[in-house]
Amino acid sequence: MINPKYATARAVPTVMADPTTLDPKAVRCLWTRPVPAGMGDATYLPSVVFVDGTECPLACAMDGLAARQFCQKIAAVHDWPVKDGRALDESREVAQARIMASLDDNDRKTVDGVGMVNMPGTGRIAAMFAHDAGLPYGFAMEAVTRRLTALFRQMVIPGQDTDEHRQAAMDAATDKMAELYRGEKPQPGLSELGTHGAGVVIADYCHDRNRTDDDYQRALTATLEALGDLWTERGIGEVERNRMTDEVMDTSLRRWFALTGRVVAG
């Protein structure tokens, strides 16, 4: 039997929604929603917020660390944002529109009446997305390189050298990252760190820059996405990927909680 795909909380027939029944295109974010005091350690309710603004619990109330781990693991599969405390924030669509609007006119061209972005523009977009997600410089450099390489590997442009286009995009991305991360030195890339190291680095990076919980959650999600690309490249299977994802999240969330002065149980 195929599970139904719900696009609004009004259609969910039960108190809690099964994450596998959510319509991926209709999810705005996952939310670690605060619940009233007096419930002991069970102070957060993992929930889904749909695009139409309705929300529905995904599990019973639990402590903060467990709620974030629960939401983060589900979100990593579908590239959904995770919100902490407040669900309202700039949507992914708004962020994309803002980045596209920031491109120079030289990065755009029109072909047969259709607006397009040229190769250097593609590289600059990749750099801006990585920076906007909150990735450290070293993580961003490696993630962008891997994404652009994968993109141009799939492209076939008759009569043109794909490697030349990839290099143009990569050069533009490198220059844009140097501008965006001005004053920072590239930290070790994800391929140089283990799961625990990656988790610690992203928590430390966000804390050193006085980022909010929402900013940190967004950066952690981007880190997991970049790690997913790395693990795919290395041919790591699903079971091992899930174990490694859990290690990154557990290490990073515990580190973040400790840095921000919150007690971690267990």
PDB file of C-alpha atoms in Angstrom:
ATOM      1  CA  MET A   1       0.000   0.000   0.000  1.00  0.00           C
ATOM      2  CA  ILE A   2       1.377   3.416  -0.983  1.00  0.00           C
ATOM      3  CA  ASN A   3       1.374   6.008   1.813  1.00  0.00           C
ATOM      4  CA  PRO A   4      -0.690   9.147   1.152  1.00  0.00           C
ATOM      5  CA  LYS A   5       1.237  12.390   0.755  1.00  0.00           C
ATOM      6  CA  TYR A   6      -0.135  15.188   2.924  1.00  0.00           C
ATOM      7  CA  ALA A   7       0.320  18.820   1.885  1.00  0.00           C
ATOM      8  CA  THR A   8      -1.447  20.405   4.871  1.00  0.00           C
ATOM      9  CA  ALA A   9      -1.937  19.562   8.535  1.00  0.00           C
ATOM     10  CA  ARG A  10      -5.687  19.734   7.964  1.00  0.00           C
ATOM     11  CA  ALA A  11      -5.483  16.539   5.900  1.00  0.00           C
ATOM     12  CA  VAL A  12      -3.529  14.501   8.480  1.00  0.00           C
ATOM     13  CA  PRO A  13      -6.066  12.128  10.100  1.00  0.00           C
ATOM     14  CA  THR A  14      -4.008  11.401  13.231  1.00  0.00           C
ATOM     15  CA  VAL A  15      -2.593  13.458  16.089  1.00  0.00           C
ATOM     16  CA  MET A  16       0.953  12.990  14.764  1.00  0.00           C
ATOM     17  CA  ALA A  17       2.031  12.806  11.132  1.00  0.00           C
ATOM     18  CA  ASP A  18       4.251   9.990   9.899  1.00  0.00           C
ATOM     19  CA  PRO A  19       7.274  11.731   8.266  1.00  0.00           C
ATOM     20  CA  THR A  20       7.049   9.333   5.296  1.00  0.00           C
ATOM     21  CA  THR A  21       3.556  10.644   4.473  1.00  0.00           C
ATOM     22  CA  LEU A  22       4.603  14.276   4.006  1.00  0.00           C
ATOM     23  CA  ASP A  23       4.543  15.793   0.527  1.00  0.00           C
ATOM     24  CA  PRO A  24       8.167  17.012   0.166  1.00  0.00           C
ATOM     25  CA  LYS A  25       7.111  19.985  -1.975  1.00  0.00           C
ATOM     26  CA  ALA A  26       4.573  21.130   0.609  1.00  0.00           C
ATOM     27  CA  VAL A  27       6.940  21.251   3.615  1.00  0.00           C
ATOM     28  CA  ARG A  28       8.158  24.683   4.637  1.00  0.00           C
ATOM     29  CA  CYS A  29      10.383  23.472   7.474  1.00  0.00           C
ATOM     30  CA  LEU A  30      10.636  21.155  10.452  1.00  0.00           C
ATOM     31  CA  TRP A  31      10.221  22.857  13.802  1.00  0.00           C
ATOM     32  CA  THR A  32      11.448  22.015  17.299  1.00  0.00           C
ATOM     33  CA  ARG A  33       8.399  23.667  18.827  1.00  0.00           C
ATOM     34  CA  PRO A  34       8.592  24.685  22.503  1.00  0.00           C
ATOM     35  CA  VAL A  35       5.867  23.201  24.687  1.00  0.00           C
ATOM     36  CA  PRO A  36       4.500  24.582  27.981  1.00  0.00           C
ATOM     37  CA  ALA A  37       6.635  24.249  31.103  1.00  0.00           C
ATOM     38  CA  GLY A  38       5.836  21.589  33.663  1.00  0.00           C
ATOM     39  CA  MET A  39       6.579  18.573  31.479  1.00  0.00           C
ATOM     40  CA  GLY A  40      10.030  17.857  32.894  1.00  0.00           C
ATOM     41  CA  ASP A  41      12.705  17.373  30.222  1.00  0.00           C
ATOM     42  CA  ALA A  42      10.081  16.974  27.472  1.00  0.00           C
ATOM     43  CA  THR A  43      10.188  20.622  26.431  1.00  0.00           C
ATOM     44  CA  TYR A  44      10.179  20.414  22.625  1.00  0.00           C
ATOM     45  CA  LEU A  45       7.780  18.902  20.116  1.00  0.00           C
ATOM     46  CA  PRO A  46       9.234  17.881  16.711  1.00  0.00           C
ATOM     47  CA  SER A  47       6.750  19.253  14.185  1.00  0.00           C
ATOM     48  CA  VAL A  48       6.301  19.902  10.483  1.00  0.00           C
ATOM     49  CA  VAL A  49       5.265  23.314   9.182  1.00  0.00           C
ATOM     50  CA  PHE A  50       3.605  23.177   5.775  1.00  0.00           C
ATOM     51  CA  VAL A  51       3.808  25.853   3.103  1.00  0.00           C
ATOM     52  CA  ASP A  52       0.208  26.841   3.883  1.00  0.00           C
ATOM     53  CA  GLY A  53       1.272  27.707   7.458  1.00  0.00           C
ATOM     54  CA  THR A  54      -0.408  24.771   9.214  1.00  0.00           C
ATOM     55  CA  GLU A  55       1.727  22.594  11.505  1.00  0.00           C
ATOM     56  CA  CYS A  56       1.486  19.073  12.901  1.00  0.00           C
ATOM     57  CA  PRO A  57       3.560  17.113  15.455  1.00  0.00           C
ATOM     58  CA  LEU A  58       5.806  14.343  14.147  1.00  0.00           C
ATOM     59  CA  ALA A  59       6.564  12.698  17.501  1.00  0.00           C
ATOM     60  CA  CYS A  60       5.907  13.008  21.208  1.00  0.00           C
ATOM     61  CA  ALA A  61       7.510  15.832  23.203  1.00  0.00           C
ATOM     62  CA  MET A  62      11.142  15.231  24.150  1.00  0.00           C
ATOM     63  CA  ASP A  63      14.201  17.096  25.407  1.00  0.00           C
ATOM     64  CA  GLY A  64      15.870  19.673  23.198  1.00  0.00           C
ATOM     65  CA  LEU A  65      18.789  17.572  21.971  1.00  0.00           C
ATOM     66  CA  ALA A  66      16.591  14.618  21.033  1.00  0.00           C
ATOM     67  CA  ALA A  67      14.077  16.880  19.253  1.00  0.00           C
ATOM     68  CA  ARG A  68      16.791  18.519  17.167  1.00  0.00           C
ATOM     69  CA  GLN A  69      18.353  15.184  16.294  1.00  0.00           C
ATOM     70  CA  PHE A  70      14.932  13.841  15.271  1.00  0.00           C
ATOM     71  CA  CYS A  71      14.165  16.823  13.022  1.00  0.00           C
ATOM     72  CA  GLN A  72      17.672  17.109  11.605  1.00  0.00           C
ATOM     73  CA  LYS A  73      17.816  13.470  10.518  1.00  0.00           C
ATOM     74  CA  ILE A  74      14.508  13.737   8.628  1.00  0.00           C
ATOM     75  CA  ALA A  75      15.394  17.148   7.177  1.00  0.00           C
ATOM     76  CA  ALA A  76      18.725  15.930   5.806  1.00  0.00           C
ATOM     77  CA  VAL A  77      16.935  13.486   3.504  1.00  0.00           C
ATOM     78  CA  HIS A  78      14.787  16.132   1.799  1.00  0.00           C
ATOM     79  CA  ASP A  79      16.942  19.254   2.266  1.00  0.00           C
ATOM     80  CA  TRP A  80      14.315  20.851   4.528  1.00  0.00           C
ATOM     81  CA  PRO A  81      15.324  23.652   6.912  1.00  0.00           C
ATOM     82  CA  VAL A  82      15.003  23.062  10.659  1.00  0.00           C
ATOM     83  CA  LYS A  83      13.773  25.912  12.837  1.00  0.00           C
ATOM     84  CA  ASP A  84      14.409  26.215  16.538  1.00  0.00           C
ATOM     85  CA  GLY A  85      11.836  27.921  18.748  1.00  0.00           C
ATOM     86  CA  ARG A  86      10.366  30.111  16.003  1.00  0.00           C
ATOM     87  CA  ALA A  87       9.167  28.748  12.677  1.00  0.00           C
ATOM     88  CA  LEU A  88       9.081  32.071  10.842  1.00  0.00           C
ATOM     89  CA  ASP A  89      12.216  32.947   8.933  1.00  0.00           C
ATOM     90  CA  GLU A  90      13.362  33.694   5.410  1.00  0.00           C
ATOM     91  CA  SER A  91      12.186  30.864   3.180  1.00  0.00           C
ATOM     92  CA  ARG A  92      14.523  28.975   0.864  1.00  0.00           C
ATOM     93  CA  GLU A  93      12.676  30.446  -2.109  1.00  0.00           C
ATOM     94  CA  VAL A  94      13.227  34.002  -0.856  1.00  0.00           C
ATOM     95  CA  ALA A  95      16.924  33.272  -0.261  1.00  0.00           C
ATOM     96  CA  GLN A  96      17.295  31.886  -3.771  1.00  0.00           C
ATOM     97  CA  ALA A  97      15.568  34.918  -5.273  1.00  0.00           C
ATOM     98  CA  ARG A  98      17.810  37.254  -3.253  1.00  0.00           C
ATOM     99  CA  ILE A  99      20.981  35.504  -4.446  1.00  0.00           C
ATOM    100  CA  MET A 100      19.842  35.486  -8.067  1.00  0.00           C
ATOM    101  CA  ALA A 101      18.993  39.184  -7.870  1.00  0.00           C
ATOM    102  CA  SER A 102      22.497  39.954  -6.582  1.00  0.00           C
ATOM    103  CA  LEU A 103      24.186  38.649  -9.764  1.00  0.00           C
ATOM    104  CA  ASP A 104      25.852  41.157 -12.069  1.00  0.00           C
ATOM    105  CA  ASP A 105      24.296  41.748 -15.465  1.00  0.00           C
ATOM    106  CA  ASN A 106      27.435  40.234 -17.010  1.00  0.00           C
ATOM    107  CA  ASP A 107      26.476  36.896 -15.412  1.00  0.00           C
ATOM    108  CA  ARG A 108      23.152  36.784 -17.224  1.00  0.00           C
ATOM    109  CA  LYS A 109      22.232  36.213 -20.836  1.00  0.00           C
ATOM    110  CA  THR A 110      19.090  35.513 -22.829  1.00  0.00           C
ATOM    111  CA  VAL A 111      18.924  32.622 -25.293  1.00  0.00           C
ATOM    112  CA  ASP A 112      15.814  32.308 -27.481  1.00  0.00           C
ATOM    113  CA  GLY A 113      13.945  34.564 -25.068  1.00  0.00           C
ATOM    114  CA  VAL A 114      14.863  32.497 -22.005  1.00  0.00           C
ATOM    115  CA  GLY A 115      16.927  34.057 -19.216  1.00  0.00           C
ATOM    116  CA  MET A 116      20.040  32.069 -18.346  1.00  0.00           C
ATOM    117  CA  VAL A 117      23.148  32.338 -16.209  1.00  0.00           C
ATOM    118  CA  ASN A 118      26.575  31.970 -17.814  1.00  0.00           C
ATOM    119  CA  MET A 119      29.394  29.754 -16.513  1.00  0.00           C
ATOM    120  CA  PRO A 120      31.080  32.301 -14.217  1.00  0.00           C
ATOM    121  CA  GLY A 121      27.649  33.219 -12.881  1.00  0.00           C
ATOM    122  CA  THR A 122      26.996  29.568 -12.066  1.00  0.00           C
ATOM    123  CA  GLY A 123      30.198  29.503 -10.023  1.00  0.00           C
ATOM    124  CA  ARG A 124      29.324  32.701  -8.179  1.00  0.00           C
ATOM    125  CA  ILE A 125      25.846  31.362  -7.356  1.00  0.00           C
ATOM    126  CA  ALA A 126      27.362  28.179  -5.898  1.00  0.00           C
ATOM    127  CA  ALA A 127      29.730  30.261  -3.760  1.00  0.00           C
ATOM    128  CA  MET A 128      26.932  32.500  -2.490  1.00  0.00           C
ATOM    129  CA  PHE A 129      24.708  29.550  -1.589  1.00  0.00           C
ATOM    130  CA  ALA A 130      27.528  27.928   0.401  1.00  0.00           C
ATOM    131  CA  HIS A 131      28.269  31.171   2.243  1.00  0.00           C
ATOM    132  CA  ASP A 132      24.583  31.918   2.789  1.00  0.00           C
ATOM    133  CA  ALA A 133      24.119  28.459   4.340  1.00  0.00           C
ATOM    134  CA  GLY A 134      26.763  29.298   6.946  1.00  0.00           C
ATOM    135  CA  LEU A 135      29.464  26.846   5.878  1.00  0.00           C
ATOM    136  CA  PRO A 136      33.020  27.540   7.062  1.00  0.00           C
ATOM    137  CA  TYR A 137      35.414  28.637   4.331  1.00  0.00           C
ATOM    138  CA  GLY A 138      37.134  25.247   4.016  1.00  0.00           C
ATOM    139  CA  PHE A 139      33.841  23.348   3.953  1.00  0.00           C
ATOM    140  CA  ALA A 140      32.453  25.776   1.358  1.00  0.00           C
ATOM    141  CA  MET A 141      35.476  25.495  -0.911  1.00  0.00           C
ATOM    142  CA  GLU A 142      35.314  21.705  -0.964  1.00  0.00           C
ATOM    143  CA  ALA A 143      31.516  21.533  -1.275  1.00  0.00           C
ATOM    144  CA  VAL A 144      31.403  24.007  -4.167  1.00  0.00           C
ATOM    145  CA  THR A 145      34.249  22.259  -5.993  1.00  0.00           C
ATOM    146  CA  ARG A 146      32.500  18.909  -5.688  1.00  0.00           C
ATOM    147  CA  ARG A 147      29.104  20.290  -6.745  1.00  0.00           C
ATOM    148  CA  LEU A 148      30.477  22.081  -9.807  1.00  0.00           C
ATOM    149  CA  THR A 149      32.530  19.058 -10.835  1.00  0.00           C
ATOM    150  CA  ALA A 150      29.438  16.843 -10.610  1.00  0.00           C
ATOM    151  CA  LEU A 151      27.347  19.397 -12.520  1.00  0.00           C
ATOM    152  CA  PHE A 152      29.739  19.731 -15.441  1.00  0.00           C
ATOM    153  CA  ARG A 153      30.395  15.995 -15.543  1.00  0.00           C
ATOM    154  CA  GLN A 154      26.742  15.588 -16.531  1.00  0.00           C
ATOM    155  CA  MET A 155      26.820  18.342 -19.150  1.00  0.00           C
ATOM    156  CA  VAL A 156      27.417  17.733 -22.833  1.00  0.00           C
ATOM    157  CA  ILE A 157      27.874  20.894 -24.923  1.00  0.00           C
ATOM    158  CA  PRO A 158      28.312  20.047 -28.614  1.00  0.00           C
ATOM    159  CA  GLY A 159      31.502  21.500 -30.046  1.00  0.00           C
ATOM    160  CA  GLN A 160      32.644  22.940 -26.730  1.00  0.00           C
ATOM    161  CA  ASP A 161      35.135  21.924 -24.060  1.00  0.00           C
ATOM    162  CA  THR A 162      33.195  21.137 -20.873  1.00  0.00           C
ATOM    163  CA  ASP A 163      36.380  21.222 -18.772  1.00  0.00           C
ATOM    164  CA  GLU A 164      36.975  24.795 -19.908  1.00  0.00           C
ATOM    165  CA  HIS A 165      33.491  25.806 -18.781  1.00  0.00           C
ATOM    166  CA  ARG A 166      33.938  24.033 -15.450  1.00  0.00           C
ATOM    167  CA  GLN A 167      37.203  25.857 -14.866  1.00  0.00           C
ATOM    168  CA  ALA A 168      35.582  29.203 -15.660  1.00  0.00           C
ATOM    169  CA  ALA A 169      32.837  28.489 -13.142  1.00  0.00           C
ATOM    170  CA  MET A 170      35.333  27.283 -10.532  1.00  0.00           C
ATOM    171  CA  ASP A 171      37.587  30.323 -10.979  1.00  0.00           C
ATOM    172  CA  ALA A 172      34.590  32.630 -10.509  1.00  0.00           C
ATOM    173  CA  ALA A 173      33.451  30.650  -7.461  1.00  0.00           C
ATOM    174  CA  THR A 174      36.923  30.820  -5.905  1.00  0.00           C
ATOM    175  CA  ASP A 175      37.117  34.583  -6.417  1.00  0.00           C
ATOM    176  CA  LYS A 176      33.616  35.056  -4.997  1.00  0.00           C
ATOM    177  CA  MET A 177      34.407  32.964  -1.918  1.00  0.00           C
ATOM    178  CA  ALA A 178      37.599  34.961  -1.319  1.00  0.00           C
ATOM    179  CA  GLU A 179      35.410  38.079  -1.351  1.00  0.00           C
ATOM    180  CA  LEU A 180      32.675  36.643   0.875  1.00  0.00           C
ATOM    181  CA  TYR A 181      35.101  35.107   3.377  1.00  0.00           C
ATOM    182  CA  ARG A 182      37.494  38.056   3.369  1.00  0.00           C
ATOM    183  CA  GLY A 183      39.755  37.942   6.431  1.00  0.00           C
ATOM    184  CA  GLU A 184      39.206  34.218   7.020  1.00  0.00           C
ATOM    185  CA  LYS A 185      41.612  31.400   6.323  1.00  0.00           C
ATOM    186  CA  PRO A 186      40.201  28.178   4.827  1.00  0.00           C
ATOM    187  CA  GLN A 187      39.841  25.582   7.578  1.00  0.00           C
ATOM    188  CA  PRO A 188      40.371  21.884   6.843  1.00  0.00           C
ATOM    189  CA  GLY A 189      37.930  20.531   4.291  1.00  0.00           C
ATOM    190  CA  LEU A 190      35.382  17.850   5.099  1.00  0.00           C
ATOM    191  CA  SER A 191      37.499  15.172   3.401  1.00  0.00           C
ATOM    192  CA  GLU A 192      40.250  15.875   5.956  1.00  0.00           C
ATOM    193  CA  LEU A 193      37.975  15.475   8.974  1.00  0.00           C
ATOM    194  CA  GLY A 194      36.153  12.534  10.487  1.00  0.00           C
ATOM    195  CA  THR A 195      32.519  12.675  11.552  1.00  0.00           C
ATOM    196  CA  HIS A 196      33.362  13.967  15.020  1.00  0.00           C
ATOM    197  CA  GLY A 197      35.745  16.595  13.657  1.00  0.00           C
ATOM    198  CA  ALA A 198      33.180  17.911  11.188  1.00  0.00           C
ATOM    199  CA  GLY A 199      30.560  18.165  13.916  1.00  0.00           C
ATOM    200  CA  VAL A 200      32.863  20.079  16.240  1.00  0.00           C
ATOM    201  CA  VAL A 201      34.133  22.464  13.548  1.00  0.00           C
ATOM    202  CA  ILE A 202      30.671  23.597  12.428  1.00  0.00           C
ATOM    203  CA  ALA A 203      29.518  24.153  16.013  1.00  0.00           C
ATOM    204  CA  ASP A 204      32.678  26.101  16.895  1.00  0.00           C
ATOM    205  CA  TYR A 205      32.487  28.146  13.708  1.00  0.00           C
ATOM    206  CA  CYS A 206      28.909  29.232  14.366  1.00  0.00           C
ATOM    207  CA  HIS A 207      29.548  29.940  18.046  1.00  0.00           C
ATOM    208  CA  ASP A 208      32.656  32.032  17.315  1.00  0.00           C
ATOM    209  CA  ARG A 209      30.517  34.218  15.076  1.00  0.00           C
ATOM    210  CA  ASN A 210      27.643  34.574  17.550  1.00  0.00           C
ATOM    211  CA  ARG A 211      25.230  32.748  15.251  1.00  0.00           C
ATOM    212  CA  THR A 212      21.703  31.950  16.435  1.00  0.00           C
ATOM    213  CA  ASP A 213      20.293  28.453  16.891  1.00  0.00           C
ATOM    214  CA  ASP A 214      18.534  28.804  13.528  1.00  0.00           C
ATOM    215  CA  ASP A 215      21.778  29.854  11.836  1.00  0.00           C
ATOM    216  CA  TYR A 216      23.576  26.894  13.372  1.00  0.00           C
ATOM    217  CA  GLN A 217      20.850  24.452  12.330  1.00  0.00           C
ATOM    218  CA  ARG A 218      21.044  25.745   8.760  1.00  0.00           C
ATOM    219  CA  ALA A 219      24.836  25.402   8.731  1.00  0.00           C
ATOM    220  CA  LEU A 220      24.637  21.879  10.166  1.00  0.00           C
ATOM    221  CA  THR A 221      22.142  20.876   7.475  1.00  0.00           C
ATOM    222  CA  ALA A 222      24.434  22.285   4.766  1.00  0.00           C
ATOM    223  CA  THR A 223      27.361  20.393   6.297  1.00  0.00           C
ATOM    224  CA  LEU A 224      25.401  17.132   6.184  1.00  0.00           C
ATOM    225  CA  GLU A 225      24.484  17.792   2.544  1.00  0.00           C
ATOM    226  CA  ALA A 226      28.138  18.384   1.662  1.00  0.00           C
ATOM    227  CA  LEU A 227      29.131  15.244   3.554  1.00  0.00           C
ATOM    228  CA  GLY A 228      26.452  13.331   1.655  1.00  0.00           C
ATOM    229  CA  ASP A 229      28.094  14.353  -1.631  1.00  0.00           C
ATOM    230  CA  LEU A 230      31.475  13.257  -0.273  1.00  0.00           C
ATOM    231  CA  TRP A 231      30.143   9.898   0.923  1.00  0.00           C
ATOM    232  CA  THR A 232      28.442   9.308  -2.424  1.00  0.00           C
ATOM    233  CA  GLU A 233      31.731   9.983  -4.181  1.00  0.00           C
ATOM    234  CA  ARG A 234      33.407   7.452  -1.911  1.00  0.00           C
ATOM    235  CA  GLY A 235      30.713   4.840  -2.528  1.00  0.00           C
ATOM    236  CA  ILE A 236      29.637   4.601   1.122  1.00  0.00           C
ATOM    237  CA  GLY A 237      26.449   2.557   1.573  1.00  0.00           C
ATOM    238  CA  GLU A 238      23.180   3.678   3.162  1.00  0.00           C
ATOM    239  CA  VAL A 239      23.611   1.879   6.494  1.00  0.00           C
ATOM    240  CA  GLU A 240      27.064   3.344   7.050  1.00  0.00           C
ATOM    241  CA  ARG A 241      25.911   6.786   5.876  1.00  0.00           C
ATOM    242  CA  ASN A 242      23.093   6.755   8.434  1.00  0.00           C
ATOM    243  CA  ARG A 243      25.534   5.805  11.188  1.00  0.00           C
ATOM    244  CA  MET A 244      27.950   8.562  10.170  1.00  0.00           C
ATOM    245  CA  THR A 245      25.131  11.115   9.934  1.00  0.00           C
ATOM    246  CA  ASP A 246      24.083  10.236  13.484  1.00  0.00           C
ATOM    247  CA  GLU A 247      27.676  10.685  14.674  1.00  0.00           C
ATOM    248  CA  VAL A 248      28.003  14.119  13.070  1.00  0.00           C
ATOM    249  CA  MET A 249      24.686  15.314  14.502  1.00  0.00           C
ATOM    250  CA  ASP A 250      25.243  13.903  17.975  1.00  0.00           C
ATOM    251  CA  THR A 251      28.753  15.337  18.258  1.00  0.00           C
ATOM    252  CA  SER A 252      27.814  18.701  16.806  1.00  0.00           C
ATOM    253  CA  LEU A 253      24.605  19.201  18.792  1.00  0.00           C
ATOM    254  CA  ARG A 254      26.294  18.250  22.051  1.00  0.00           C
ATOM    255  CA  ARG A 255      29.134  20.648  21.267  1.00  0.00           C
ATOM    256  CA  TRP A 256      26.679  23.437  20.370  1.00  0.00           C
ATOM    257  CA  PHE A 257      24.673  22.910  23.542  1.00  0.00           C
ATOM    258  CA  ALA A 258      27.834  22.971  25.652  1.00  0.00           C
ATOM    259  CA  LEU A 259      29.145  26.138  23.950  1.00  0.00           C
ATOM    260  CA  THR A 260      25.814  27.923  24.427  1.00  0.00           C
ATOM    261  CA  GLY A 261      25.606  26.969  28.100  1.00  0.00           C
ATOM    262  CA  ARG A 262      22.866  24.371  27.957  1.00  0.00           C
ATOM    263  CA  VAL A 263      22.906  21.087  29.843  1.00  0.00           C
ATOM    264  CA  VAL A 264      23.071  17.928  27.743  1.00  0.00           C
ATOM    265  CA  ALA A 265      21.481  14.906  29.345  1.00  0.00           C
ATOM    266  CA  GLY A 266      22.802  11.415  28.605  1.00  0.00           C
TER     267      GLY A 266
END
